[in-house]
Short mmCIF file of C-alpha atoms in Angstrom, two decimals:
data_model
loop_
_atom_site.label_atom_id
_atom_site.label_comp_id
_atom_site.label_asym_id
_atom_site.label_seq_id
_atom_site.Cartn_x
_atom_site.Cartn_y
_atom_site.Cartn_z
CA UNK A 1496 36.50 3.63 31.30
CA UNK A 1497 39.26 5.95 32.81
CA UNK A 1498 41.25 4.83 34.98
CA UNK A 1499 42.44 7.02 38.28
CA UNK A 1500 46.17 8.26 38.59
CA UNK A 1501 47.68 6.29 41.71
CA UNK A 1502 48.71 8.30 44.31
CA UNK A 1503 51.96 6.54 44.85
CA UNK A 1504 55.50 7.93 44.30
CA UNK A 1505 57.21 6.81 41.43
CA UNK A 1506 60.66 5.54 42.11
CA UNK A 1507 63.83 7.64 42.25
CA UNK A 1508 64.94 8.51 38.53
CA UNK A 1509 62.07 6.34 37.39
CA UNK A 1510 60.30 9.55 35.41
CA UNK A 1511 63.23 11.93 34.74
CA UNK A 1512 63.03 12.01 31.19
CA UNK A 1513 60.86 13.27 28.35
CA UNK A 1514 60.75 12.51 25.13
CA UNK A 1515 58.45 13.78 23.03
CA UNK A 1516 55.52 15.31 25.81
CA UNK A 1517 55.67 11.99 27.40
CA UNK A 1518 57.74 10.75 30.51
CA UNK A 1519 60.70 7.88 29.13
CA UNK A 1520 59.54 4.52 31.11
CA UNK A 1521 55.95 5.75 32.30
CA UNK A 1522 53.98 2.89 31.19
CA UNK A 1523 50.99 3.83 28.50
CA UNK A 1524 48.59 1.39 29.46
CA UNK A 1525 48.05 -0.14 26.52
CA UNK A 1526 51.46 -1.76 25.58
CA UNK A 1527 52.67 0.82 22.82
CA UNK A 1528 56.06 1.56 22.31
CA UNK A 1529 56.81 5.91 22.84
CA UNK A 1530 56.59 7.58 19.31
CA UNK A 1531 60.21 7.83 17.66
CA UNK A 1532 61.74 11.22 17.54
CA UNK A 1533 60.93 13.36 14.52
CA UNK A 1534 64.08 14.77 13.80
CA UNK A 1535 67.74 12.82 15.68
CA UNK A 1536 68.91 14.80 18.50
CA UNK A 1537 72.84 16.68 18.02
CA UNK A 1538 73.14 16.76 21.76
CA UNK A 1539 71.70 16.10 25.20
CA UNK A 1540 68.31 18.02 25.81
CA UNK A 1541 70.47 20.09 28.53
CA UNK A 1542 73.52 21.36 25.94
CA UNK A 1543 70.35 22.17 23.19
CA UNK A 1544 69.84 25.83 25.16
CA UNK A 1545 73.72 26.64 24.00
CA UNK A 1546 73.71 25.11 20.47
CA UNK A 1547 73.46 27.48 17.79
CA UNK A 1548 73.29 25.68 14.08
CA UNK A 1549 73.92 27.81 11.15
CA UNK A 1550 71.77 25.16 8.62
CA UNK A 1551 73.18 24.00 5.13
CA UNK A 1552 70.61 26.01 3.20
CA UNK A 1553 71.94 29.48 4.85
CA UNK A 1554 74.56 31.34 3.66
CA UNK A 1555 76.77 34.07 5.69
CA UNK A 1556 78.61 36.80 3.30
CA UNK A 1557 79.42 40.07 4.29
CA UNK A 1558 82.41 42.53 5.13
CA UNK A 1559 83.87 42.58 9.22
CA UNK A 1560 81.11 39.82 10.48
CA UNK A 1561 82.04 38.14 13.32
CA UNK A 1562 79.52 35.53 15.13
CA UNK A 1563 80.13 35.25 19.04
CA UNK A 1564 78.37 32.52 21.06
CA UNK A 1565 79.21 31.17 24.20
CA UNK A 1566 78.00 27.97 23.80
CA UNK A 1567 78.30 25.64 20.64
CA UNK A 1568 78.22 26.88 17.13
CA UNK A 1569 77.62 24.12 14.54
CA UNK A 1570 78.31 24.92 10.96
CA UNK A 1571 76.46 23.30 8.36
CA UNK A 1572 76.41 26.00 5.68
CA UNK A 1573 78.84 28.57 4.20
CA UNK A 1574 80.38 31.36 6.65
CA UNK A 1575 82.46 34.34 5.13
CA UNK A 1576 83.18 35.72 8.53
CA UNK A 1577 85.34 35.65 11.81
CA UNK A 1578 83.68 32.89 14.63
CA UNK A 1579 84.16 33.26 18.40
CA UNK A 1580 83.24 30.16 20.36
CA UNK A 1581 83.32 27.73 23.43
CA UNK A 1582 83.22 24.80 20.54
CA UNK A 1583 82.69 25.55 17.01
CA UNK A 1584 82.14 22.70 15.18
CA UNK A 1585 82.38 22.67 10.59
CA UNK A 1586 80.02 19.88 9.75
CA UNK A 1587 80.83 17.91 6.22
CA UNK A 1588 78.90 20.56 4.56
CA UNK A 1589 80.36 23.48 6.53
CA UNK A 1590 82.97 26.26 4.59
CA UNK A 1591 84.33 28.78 6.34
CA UNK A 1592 86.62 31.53 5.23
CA UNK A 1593 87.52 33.36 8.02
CA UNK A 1594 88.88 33.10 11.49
CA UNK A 1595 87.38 30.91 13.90
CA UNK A 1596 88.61 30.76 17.26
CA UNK A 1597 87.25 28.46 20.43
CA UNK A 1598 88.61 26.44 23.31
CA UNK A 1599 87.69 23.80 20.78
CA UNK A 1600 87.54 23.46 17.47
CA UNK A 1601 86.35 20.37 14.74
CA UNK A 1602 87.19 20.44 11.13
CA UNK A 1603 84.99 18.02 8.94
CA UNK A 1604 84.42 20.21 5.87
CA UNK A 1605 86.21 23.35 4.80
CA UNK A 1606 88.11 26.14 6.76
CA UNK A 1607 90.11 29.27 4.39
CA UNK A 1608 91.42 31.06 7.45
CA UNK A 1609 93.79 31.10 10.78
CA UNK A 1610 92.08 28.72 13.88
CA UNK A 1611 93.04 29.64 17.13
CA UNK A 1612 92.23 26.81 19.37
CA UNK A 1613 92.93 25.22 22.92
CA UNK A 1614 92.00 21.78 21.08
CA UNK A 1615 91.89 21.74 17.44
CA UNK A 1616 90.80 18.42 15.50
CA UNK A 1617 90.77 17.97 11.65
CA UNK A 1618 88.51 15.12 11.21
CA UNK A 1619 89.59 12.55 7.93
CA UNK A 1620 87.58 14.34 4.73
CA UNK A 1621 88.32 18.09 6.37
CA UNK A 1622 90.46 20.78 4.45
CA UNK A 1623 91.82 23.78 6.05
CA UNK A 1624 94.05 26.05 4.36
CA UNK A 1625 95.41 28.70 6.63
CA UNK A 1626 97.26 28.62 10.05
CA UNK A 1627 96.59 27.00 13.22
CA UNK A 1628 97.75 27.78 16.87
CA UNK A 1629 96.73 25.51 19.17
CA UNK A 1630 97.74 23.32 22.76
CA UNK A 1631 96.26 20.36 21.32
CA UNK A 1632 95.94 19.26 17.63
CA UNK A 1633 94.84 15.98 16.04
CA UNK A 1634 94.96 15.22 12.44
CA UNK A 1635 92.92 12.00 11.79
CA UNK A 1636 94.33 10.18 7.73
CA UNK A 1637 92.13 11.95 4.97
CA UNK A 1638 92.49 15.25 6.50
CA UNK A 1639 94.13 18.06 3.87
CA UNK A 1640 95.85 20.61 5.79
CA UNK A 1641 98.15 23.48 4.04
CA UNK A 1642 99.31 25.93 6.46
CA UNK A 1643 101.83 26.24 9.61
CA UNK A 1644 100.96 25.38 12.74
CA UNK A 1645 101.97 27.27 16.06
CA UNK A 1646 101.65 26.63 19.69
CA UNK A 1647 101.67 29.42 21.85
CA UNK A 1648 103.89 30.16 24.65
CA UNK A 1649 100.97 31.20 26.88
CA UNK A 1650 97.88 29.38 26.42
CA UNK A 1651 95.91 32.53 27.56
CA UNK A 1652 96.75 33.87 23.66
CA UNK A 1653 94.05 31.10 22.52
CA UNK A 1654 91.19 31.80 24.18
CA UNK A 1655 88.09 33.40 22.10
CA UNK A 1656 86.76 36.85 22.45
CA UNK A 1657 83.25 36.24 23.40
CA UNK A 1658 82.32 39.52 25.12
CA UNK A 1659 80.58 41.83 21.90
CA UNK A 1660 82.60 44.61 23.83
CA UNK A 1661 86.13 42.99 23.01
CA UNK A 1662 85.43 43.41 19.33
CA UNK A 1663 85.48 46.94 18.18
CA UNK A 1664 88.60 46.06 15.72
CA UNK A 1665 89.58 43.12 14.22
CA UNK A 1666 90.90 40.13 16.42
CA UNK A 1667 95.01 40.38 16.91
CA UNK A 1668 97.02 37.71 18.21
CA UNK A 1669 100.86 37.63 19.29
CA UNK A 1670 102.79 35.70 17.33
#
């Protein structure tokens, strides 16, 4: 009725998956294709420790907030506060009015604020009204952008404050 485990070694990389409790490409037994995934992954199971996802049900509001992550902050809902990031990312749902500033930055719904970004991308249905200093900016067609942009003379200027410590004021930058 039950049949044993074999004792032999699986082939290199054979097993080094899981998806969903069970081991990609470990046969069943019985010929049935793995379950699909509940819910679509955002990234690779190894970046999922440093994504932070602020939904599109939730709602940020206060006076002097700022959100600091060191990883990747997706945002799906509505922010009224200053962002610190590795790579903050406005979904299609996502408004922001604030600062954000990351090494990177993507703009696919709504940003009232300055970005401060190594890389900066305003994806075709974002709008961002405010400033942006960057190294790197694309602006994809569809994308609504009223503001000035800047490029630092020293790239040092752009990177985020992600150390709690660093924040006892508001941000400044050098013009």
């Amino acid at each position: 009725m039950f049949n044993r485990q074999s004792t032999s070694q699986p082939r290199e990389n054979e097993f080094n998956k899981t998806v969903n409790g069970r081991t990609e490409g470990q046969p069943n037994g019985a010929g049935i294709p793995p379950l699909p995934s509940s819910r679509p992954a955002l990234v690779d199971k190894s970046e999922a420790g440093r994504l932070s996802i602020i939904g599109n049900d939730l709602t940020i509001m206060g006076e002097r907030i700022v959100i600091i992550t060191k990883g990747i902050l997706q945002v799906d809902g509505e922010v009224q506060a200053d962002l610190h990031g590795a790579e903050v990312i406005i979904g299609e749902a996502g408004k922001v009015t604030g600062t954000i500033w990351a090494d990177a930055v993507s703009v696919r719904g709504q940003v009232f604020g300055t970005i401060k970004g190594t890389k900066v991308e305003l994806m075709s249905k974002s709008t961002v009204e405010g400033d942006i200093f960057h190294q790197t900016l694309v602006v994809i067609e569809g994308a609504s952008f009223d503001g000035r942009v800047r490029r630092p003379k020293d790239a040092a200027d752009l990177k985020p404050m992600l150390d709690p410590k660093q924040h006892s004021g508001p941000p400044t930058m050098a013009a």
